[in-house]
């Protein structure tokens, strides 16, 4: 698979030093936020409640009719209040472990201070490494929203994302790819809270359901400064997409490992993964697109 790396930031040092080059883009994005953003309906936000109000019978006695009208008015008010409450509620994505291979400095190496870490295409290594991760193309589209503000977008939020290779190995840690740092990268959310990574479909290794790790930071500068992430979580890959992707060359081990596990038995997703399962489209030839709204 060939990727265009012309938009990567390989000539700067880490997320902090990549920041100046992104300021002009961010300034342009800020101008388009406008009042219209508030009208965007996001998947992670609660839906408005509805209530059917029974009409009073034409044969009811006057007192019964009045009572029914009072009841109907009360029901309508309650429904309105419930709808308002539901609209302002936003389900926060669960906090999960970053695992033993985060590459963020909390357990050994730290890619967040490396030159070129801010990039959309994470299939290739940066710095002195030159490897390229092979596999079925996957685009990950995340929309970062504020759970405390009715799922309003969080422009300027920063996401560090990483995952295993198609063989279930982690760059910077697993012996076969310890000298590589691909399948790791940082992106900044635009005015609408969205950001995109170009990668490959992650493999399934023994003992875990196929997944993608990510950390959300308040700002791009926070990502490389050693600040604590605002949220650490994981994306659960849908089984139907896994079955299709793993039929492609290079994923034979993933087929075997996937057959031995399930979402329900996974030590991370076993308590529920509804907020961590992305909508996914595509196929193994043209690639998949996984989209998820992340409320933090």
PDB file of C-alpha atoms in Angstrom, residues 53-266:
ATOM      1  CA  UNK A  53     -50.947  12.317  25.271  1.00  0.00           C
ATOM      2  CA  UNK A  54     -54.358  10.690  25.135  1.00  0.00           C
ATOM      3  CA  UNK A  55     -57.192  12.990  24.064  1.00  0.00           C
ATOM      4  CA  UNK A  56     -60.139  13.363  26.421  1.00  0.00           C
ATOM      5  CA  UNK A  57     -63.196  11.348  25.412  1.00  0.00           C
ATOM      6  CA  UNK A  58     -66.078  13.318  23.841  1.00  0.00           C
ATOM      7  CA  UNK A  59     -68.454  11.457  26.145  1.00  0.00           C
ATOM      8  CA  UNK A  60     -66.649  12.300  29.377  1.00  0.00           C
ATOM      9  CA  UNK A  61     -68.437  14.312  32.017  1.00  0.00           C
ATOM     10  CA  UNK A  62     -67.289  17.985  32.389  1.00  0.00           C
ATOM     11  CA  UNK A  63     -65.327  17.208  35.548  1.00  0.00           C
ATOM     12  CA  UNK A  64     -63.701  14.206  33.899  1.00  0.00           C
ATOM     13  CA  UNK A  65     -62.847  16.312  30.845  1.00  0.00           C
ATOM     14  CA  UNK A  66     -61.163  18.942  33.009  1.00  0.00           C
ATOM     15  CA  UNK A  67     -59.210  16.299  34.897  1.00  0.00           C
ATOM     16  CA  UNK A  68     -58.107  14.691  31.637  1.00  0.00           C
ATOM     17  CA  UNK A  69     -56.995  18.071  30.285  1.00  0.00           C
ATOM     18  CA  UNK A  70     -54.994  18.736  33.440  1.00  0.00           C
ATOM     19  CA  UNK A  71     -53.378  15.310  33.187  1.00  0.00           C
ATOM     20  CA  UNK A  72     -52.588  15.844  29.492  1.00  0.00           C
ATOM     21  CA  UNK A  73     -51.021  19.232  30.225  1.00  0.00           C
ATOM     22  CA  UNK A  74     -48.916  17.701  32.969  1.00  0.00           C
ATOM     23  CA  UNK A  75     -47.811  14.894  30.672  1.00  0.00           C
ATOM     24  CA  UNK A  76     -46.878  17.382  27.955  1.00  0.00           C
ATOM     25  CA  UNK A  77     -44.824  19.433  30.441  1.00  0.00           C
ATOM     26  CA  UNK A  78     -43.098  16.320  31.730  1.00  0.00           C
ATOM     27  CA  UNK A  79     -42.325  15.222  28.176  1.00  0.00           C
ATOM     28  CA  UNK A  80     -40.849  18.644  27.397  1.00  0.00           C
ATOM     29  CA  UNK A  81     -38.683  18.540  30.521  1.00  0.00           C
ATOM     30  CA  UNK A  82     -37.549  14.998  29.723  1.00  0.00           C
ATOM     31  CA  UNK A  83     -36.664  15.988  26.173  1.00  0.00           C
ATOM     32  CA  UNK A  84     -34.594  18.938  27.395  1.00  0.00           C
ATOM     33  CA  UNK A  85     -32.772  16.742  29.910  1.00  0.00           C
ATOM     34  CA  UNK A  86     -32.063  14.066  27.314  1.00  0.00           C
ATOM     35  CA  UNK A  87     -30.724  16.597  24.819  1.00  0.00           C
ATOM     36  CA  UNK A  88     -28.246  17.967  27.385  1.00  0.00           C
ATOM     37  CA  UNK A  89     -27.020  14.512  28.392  1.00  0.00           C
ATOM     38  CA  UNK A  90     -23.953  13.031  26.740  1.00  0.00           C
ATOM     39  CA  UNK A  91     -22.630   9.549  27.526  1.00  0.00           C
ATOM     40  CA  UNK A  92     -18.901   9.640  28.307  1.00  0.00           C
ATOM     41  CA  UNK A  93     -16.750   6.950  26.702  1.00  0.00           C
ATOM     42  CA  UNK A  94     -15.391   4.524  29.327  1.00  0.00           C
ATOM     43  CA  UNK A  95     -11.886   4.974  30.677  1.00  0.00           C
ATOM     44  CA  UNK A  96      -9.677   2.005  29.802  1.00  0.00           C
ATOM     45  CA  UNK A  97      -6.095   0.949  30.312  1.00  0.00           C
ATOM     46  CA  UNK A  98      -3.409   2.222  27.962  1.00  0.00           C
ATOM     47  CA  UNK A  99      -1.944  -1.269  28.119  1.00  0.00           C
ATOM     48  CA  UNK A 100       1.693  -2.264  28.467  1.00  0.00           C
ATOM     49  CA  UNK A 101       2.782  -0.709  25.153  1.00  0.00           C
ATOM     50  CA  UNK A 102       1.629   2.944  25.235  1.00  0.00           C
ATOM     51  CA  UNK A 103       4.793   4.556  23.899  1.00  0.00           C
ATOM     52  CA  UNK A 104       3.896   7.758  25.749  1.00  0.00           C
ATOM     53  CA  UNK A 105       6.687   7.667  28.298  1.00  0.00           C
ATOM     54  CA  UNK A 106       4.661   6.006  31.056  1.00  0.00           C
ATOM     55  CA  UNK A 107       6.174   2.594  30.320  1.00  0.00           C
ATOM     56  CA  UNK A 108       9.493   2.987  28.566  1.00  0.00           C
ATOM     57  CA  UNK A 109       9.805   4.811  25.201  1.00  0.00           C
ATOM     58  CA  UNK A 110       8.036   8.065  24.391  1.00  0.00           C
ATOM     59  CA  UNK A 111       7.140   8.847  20.778  1.00  0.00           C
ATOM     60  CA  UNK A 112       5.261  12.007  21.789  1.00  0.00           C
ATOM     61  CA  UNK A 113       8.507  13.976  21.892  1.00  0.00           C
ATOM     62  CA  UNK A 114       9.736  12.674  18.528  1.00  0.00           C
ATOM     63  CA  UNK A 115       9.940  14.732  15.365  1.00  0.00           C
ATOM     64  CA  UNK A 116       7.013  14.221  13.017  1.00  0.00           C
ATOM     65  CA  UNK A 117       4.668  12.549  15.501  1.00  0.00           C
ATOM     66  CA  UNK A 118       1.850  14.917  14.472  1.00  0.00           C
ATOM     67  CA  UNK A 119       0.619  13.240  11.297  1.00  0.00           C
ATOM     68  CA  UNK A 120      -2.527  11.748   9.841  1.00  0.00           C
ATOM     69  CA  UNK A 121      -0.857   8.840   8.033  1.00  0.00           C
ATOM     70  CA  UNK A 122       0.612   6.603  10.720  1.00  0.00           C
ATOM     71  CA  UNK A 123       1.502   3.620   8.526  1.00  0.00           C
ATOM     72  CA  UNK A 124       5.178   4.584   8.252  1.00  0.00           C
ATOM     73  CA  UNK A 125       7.861   5.063  10.907  1.00  0.00           C
ATOM     74  CA  UNK A 126       9.421   8.448  11.616  1.00  0.00           C
ATOM     75  CA  UNK A 127      12.877   9.655  12.562  1.00  0.00           C
ATOM     76  CA  UNK A 128      15.707   7.215  11.866  1.00  0.00           C
ATOM     77  CA  UNK A 129      13.264   4.314  11.375  1.00  0.00           C
ATOM     78  CA  UNK A 130      11.962   3.629   7.874  1.00  0.00           C
ATOM     79  CA  UNK A 131       9.546   0.707   8.142  1.00  0.00           C
ATOM     80  CA  UNK A 132       6.022   0.689   6.725  1.00  0.00           C
ATOM     81  CA  UNK A 133       3.163  -1.272   8.300  1.00  0.00           C
ATOM     82  CA  UNK A 134       1.365  -3.550   5.848  1.00  0.00           C
ATOM     83  CA  UNK A 135      -2.284  -4.509   5.994  1.00  0.00           C
ATOM     84  CA  UNK A 136      -5.832  -3.706   4.914  1.00  0.00           C
ATOM     85  CA  UNK A 137      -6.244   0.110   4.695  1.00  0.00           C
ATOM     86  CA  UNK A 138      -8.255   1.668   7.517  1.00  0.00           C
ATOM     87  CA  UNK A 139      -9.327   5.286   8.020  1.00  0.00           C
ATOM     88  CA  UNK A 140     -10.232   6.161  11.601  1.00  0.00           C
ATOM     89  CA  UNK A 141     -12.480   9.225  11.941  1.00  0.00           C
ATOM     90  CA  UNK A 142     -13.054  10.492  15.476  1.00  0.00           C
ATOM     91  CA  UNK A 143     -15.278  13.343  16.622  1.00  0.00           C
ATOM     92  CA  UNK A 144     -14.241  14.632  20.051  1.00  0.00           C
ATOM     93  CA  UNK A 145     -17.097  16.210  22.023  1.00  0.00           C
ATOM     94  CA  UNK A 146     -17.642  17.638  25.503  1.00  0.00           C
ATOM     95  CA  UNK A 147     -19.785  15.404  27.725  1.00  0.00           C
ATOM     96  CA  UNK A 148     -20.325  18.268  30.169  1.00  0.00           C
ATOM     97  CA  UNK A 149     -21.682  20.562  27.463  1.00  0.00           C
ATOM     98  CA  UNK A 150     -24.315  18.552  25.617  1.00  0.00           C
ATOM     99  CA  UNK A 151     -21.874  16.934  23.187  1.00  0.00           C
ATOM    100  CA  UNK A 152     -20.552  20.260  21.872  1.00  0.00           C
ATOM    101  CA  UNK A 153     -17.441  19.762  19.690  1.00  0.00           C
ATOM    102  CA  UNK A 154     -14.022  20.228  21.294  1.00  0.00           C
ATOM    103  CA  UNK A 155     -11.913  22.053  18.698  1.00  0.00           C
ATOM    104  CA  UNK A 156      -8.208  21.953  19.441  1.00  0.00           C
ATOM    105  CA  UNK A 157      -8.393  18.723  21.440  1.00  0.00           C
ATOM    106  CA  UNK A 158      -5.469  16.418  20.676  1.00  0.00           C
ATOM    107  CA  UNK A 159      -5.571  12.642  20.213  1.00  0.00           C
ATOM    108  CA  UNK A 160      -2.644  10.216  20.411  1.00  0.00           C
ATOM    109  CA  UNK A 161      -3.665   6.932  18.738  1.00  0.00           C
ATOM    110  CA  UNK A 162      -1.811   3.595  18.484  1.00  0.00           C
ATOM    111  CA  UNK A 163      -2.487  -0.075  17.810  1.00  0.00           C
ATOM    112  CA  UNK A 164      -0.946  -3.422  16.913  1.00  0.00           C
ATOM    113  CA  UNK A 165       0.232  -4.557  13.481  1.00  0.00           C
ATOM    114  CA  UNK A 166      -1.627  -7.140  11.427  1.00  0.00           C
ATOM    115  CA  UNK A 167       0.564  -9.711  13.222  1.00  0.00           C
ATOM    116  CA  UNK A 168      -0.500  -8.444  16.648  1.00  0.00           C
ATOM    117  CA  UNK A 169       2.824  -6.725  17.418  1.00  0.00           C
ATOM    118  CA  UNK A 170       3.439  -3.262  18.867  1.00  0.00           C
ATOM    119  CA  UNK A 171       6.123  -1.012  17.423  1.00  0.00           C
ATOM    120  CA  UNK A 172       8.761   0.183  19.911  1.00  0.00           C
ATOM    121  CA  UNK A 173       8.145  -2.902  22.084  1.00  0.00           C
ATOM    122  CA  UNK A 174       7.651  -6.231  20.253  1.00  0.00           C
ATOM    123  CA  UNK A 175      10.997  -7.755  19.264  1.00  0.00           C
ATOM    124  CA  UNK A 176      10.156  -8.002  15.544  1.00  0.00           C
ATOM    125  CA  UNK A 177       9.297  -4.279  15.317  1.00  0.00           C
ATOM    126  CA  UNK A 178      11.080  -2.763  18.328  1.00  0.00           C
ATOM    127  CA  UNK A 179      13.149  -0.497  16.065  1.00  0.00           C
ATOM    128  CA  UNK A 180      10.019   0.869  14.334  1.00  0.00           C
ATOM    129  CA  UNK A 181       7.496   3.434  15.571  1.00  0.00           C
ATOM    130  CA  UNK A 182       4.733   3.142  12.977  1.00  0.00           C
ATOM    131  CA  UNK A 183       1.038   2.829  13.842  1.00  0.00           C
ATOM    132  CA  UNK A 184       1.413   5.682  16.350  1.00  0.00           C
ATOM    133  CA  UNK A 185       0.537   9.320  15.774  1.00  0.00           C
ATOM    134  CA  UNK A 186      -1.083  12.519  16.995  1.00  0.00           C
ATOM    135  CA  UNK A 187      -3.803  14.673  15.439  1.00  0.00           C
ATOM    136  CA  UNK A 188      -5.526  17.900  16.495  1.00  0.00           C
ATOM    137  CA  UNK A 189      -9.328  18.236  16.274  1.00  0.00           C
ATOM    138  CA  UNK A 190     -10.702  20.826  13.885  1.00  0.00           C
ATOM    139  CA  UNK A 191     -13.467  23.366  14.537  1.00  0.00           C
ATOM    140  CA  UNK A 192     -16.084  20.600  14.400  1.00  0.00           C
ATOM    141  CA  UNK A 193     -14.150  18.341  16.780  1.00  0.00           C
ATOM    142  CA  UNK A 194     -13.162  15.872  14.061  1.00  0.00           C
ATOM    143  CA  UNK A 195      -9.792  14.342  13.196  1.00  0.00           C
ATOM    144  CA  UNK A 196      -8.633  11.510  10.957  1.00  0.00           C
ATOM    145  CA  UNK A 197      -5.931   8.839  10.951  1.00  0.00           C
ATOM    146  CA  UNK A 198      -4.869   6.744   7.956  1.00  0.00           C
ATOM    147  CA  UNK A 199      -3.663   3.340   9.138  1.00  0.00           C
ATOM    148  CA  UNK A 200      -4.136  -0.410   8.636  1.00  0.00           C
ATOM    149  CA  UNK A 201      -6.684  -2.748  10.160  1.00  0.00           C
ATOM    150  CA  UNK A 202      -5.276  -3.961  13.513  1.00  0.00           C
ATOM    151  CA  UNK A 203      -4.597  -7.651  13.969  1.00  0.00           C
ATOM    152  CA  UNK A 204      -5.979  -9.841  16.751  1.00  0.00           C
ATOM    153  CA  UNK A 205      -3.434 -11.198  19.204  1.00  0.00           C
ATOM    154  CA  UNK A 206      -3.969 -13.961  21.738  1.00  0.00           C
ATOM    155  CA  UNK A 207      -5.991 -12.907  24.764  1.00  0.00           C
ATOM    156  CA  UNK A 208      -7.572  -9.668  23.467  1.00  0.00           C
ATOM    157  CA  UNK A 209     -10.391  -8.579  21.189  1.00  0.00           C
ATOM    158  CA  UNK A 210      -9.133  -6.504  18.205  1.00  0.00           C
ATOM    159  CA  UNK A 211      -8.834  -2.895  19.336  1.00  0.00           C
ATOM    160  CA  UNK A 212      -7.252   0.536  18.938  1.00  0.00           C
ATOM    161  CA  UNK A 213      -5.847   2.572  21.835  1.00  0.00           C
ATOM    162  CA  UNK A 214      -6.114   6.340  22.152  1.00  0.00           C
ATOM    163  CA  UNK A 215      -5.537   9.183  24.593  1.00  0.00           C
ATOM    164  CA  UNK A 216      -7.342  12.535  24.447  1.00  0.00           C
ATOM    165  CA  UNK A 217      -5.551  15.695  25.615  1.00  0.00           C
ATOM    166  CA  UNK A 218      -6.918  19.209  26.070  1.00  0.00           C
ATOM    167  CA  UNK A 219      -4.453  20.696  23.592  1.00  0.00           C
ATOM    168  CA  UNK A 220      -1.711  19.668  21.197  1.00  0.00           C
ATOM    169  CA  UNK A 221       0.887  21.237  23.495  1.00  0.00           C
ATOM    170  CA  UNK A 222      -0.336  19.097  26.415  1.00  0.00           C
ATOM    171  CA  UNK A 223       0.303  15.931  24.405  1.00  0.00           C
ATOM    172  CA  UNK A 224       4.095  16.216  24.543  1.00  0.00           C
ATOM    173  CA  UNK A 225       4.435  18.096  27.823  1.00  0.00           C
ATOM    174  CA  UNK A 226       3.893  15.110  30.094  1.00  0.00           C
ATOM    175  CA  UNK A 227       0.376  16.238  31.014  1.00  0.00           C
ATOM    176  CA  UNK A 228      -2.133  13.647  32.147  1.00  0.00           C
ATOM    177  CA  UNK A 229      -4.580  12.703  29.344  1.00  0.00           C
ATOM    178  CA  UNK A 230      -8.128  13.961  29.684  1.00  0.00           C
ATOM    179  CA  UNK A 231      -9.291  10.466  28.690  1.00  0.00           C
ATOM    180  CA  UNK A 232      -7.652   7.130  27.891  1.00  0.00           C
ATOM    181  CA  UNK A 233      -9.836   4.576  26.124  1.00  0.00           C
ATOM    182  CA  UNK A 234     -10.021   1.935  23.397  1.00  0.00           C
ATOM    183  CA  UNK A 235     -11.997   1.319  20.202  1.00  0.00           C
ATOM    184  CA  UNK A 236     -13.481  -2.165  19.733  1.00  0.00           C
ATOM    185  CA  UNK A 237     -13.367  -3.363  16.129  1.00  0.00           C
ATOM    186  CA  UNK A 238     -16.712  -4.820  14.925  1.00  0.00           C
ATOM    187  CA  UNK A 239     -16.610  -8.569  14.301  1.00  0.00           C
ATOM    188  CA  UNK A 240     -18.166  -8.407  10.836  1.00  0.00           C
ATOM    189  CA  UNK A 241     -15.363  -6.103   9.670  1.00  0.00           C
ATOM    190  CA  UNK A 242     -12.737  -8.266  11.388  1.00  0.00           C
ATOM    191  CA  UNK A 243     -13.980 -11.349   9.557  1.00  0.00           C
ATOM    192  CA  UNK A 244     -13.652  -9.591   6.205  1.00  0.00           C
ATOM    193  CA  UNK A 245     -10.287  -7.943   6.931  1.00  0.00           C
ATOM    194  CA  UNK A 246      -8.714 -11.094   8.320  1.00  0.00           C
ATOM    195  CA  UNK A 247      -9.491 -13.001   5.125  1.00  0.00           C
ATOM    196  CA  UNK A 248      -6.854 -10.817   3.422  1.00  0.00           C
ATOM    197  CA  UNK A 249      -3.188 -11.781   3.110  1.00  0.00           C
ATOM    198  CA  UNK A 250      -1.116 -11.464   6.262  1.00  0.00           C
ATOM    199  CA  UNK A 251      -3.888 -11.918   8.828  1.00  0.00           C
ATOM    200  CA  UNK A 252      -3.853 -15.724   9.200  1.00  0.00           C
ATOM    201  CA  UNK A 253      -2.828 -15.557  12.878  1.00  0.00           C
ATOM    202  CA  UNK A 254      -5.640 -13.100  13.583  1.00  0.00           C
ATOM    203  CA  UNK A 255      -8.230 -15.583  12.323  1.00  0.00           C
ATOM    204  CA  UNK A 256      -7.033 -18.148  14.848  1.00  0.00           C
ATOM    205  CA  UNK A 257      -6.886 -15.693  17.736  1.00  0.00           C
ATOM    206  CA  UNK A 258     -10.275 -14.126  16.968  1.00  0.00           C
ATOM    207  CA  UNK A 259     -11.917 -17.552  17.118  1.00  0.00           C
ATOM    208  CA  UNK A 260     -10.731 -17.911  20.724  1.00  0.00           C
ATOM    209  CA  UNK A 261     -12.224 -14.703  22.109  1.00  0.00           C
ATOM    210  CA  UNK A 262     -15.318 -12.507  22.128  1.00  0.00           C
ATOM    211  CA  UNK A 263     -16.370  -9.032  23.187  1.00  0.00           C
ATOM    212  CA  UNK A 264     -18.218 -10.509  26.152  1.00  0.00           C
ATOM    213  CA  UNK A 265     -15.137 -12.362  27.421  1.00  0.00           C
ATOM    214  CA  UNK A 266     -12.608  -9.601  26.724  1.00  0.00           C
TER     215      UNK A 266
END
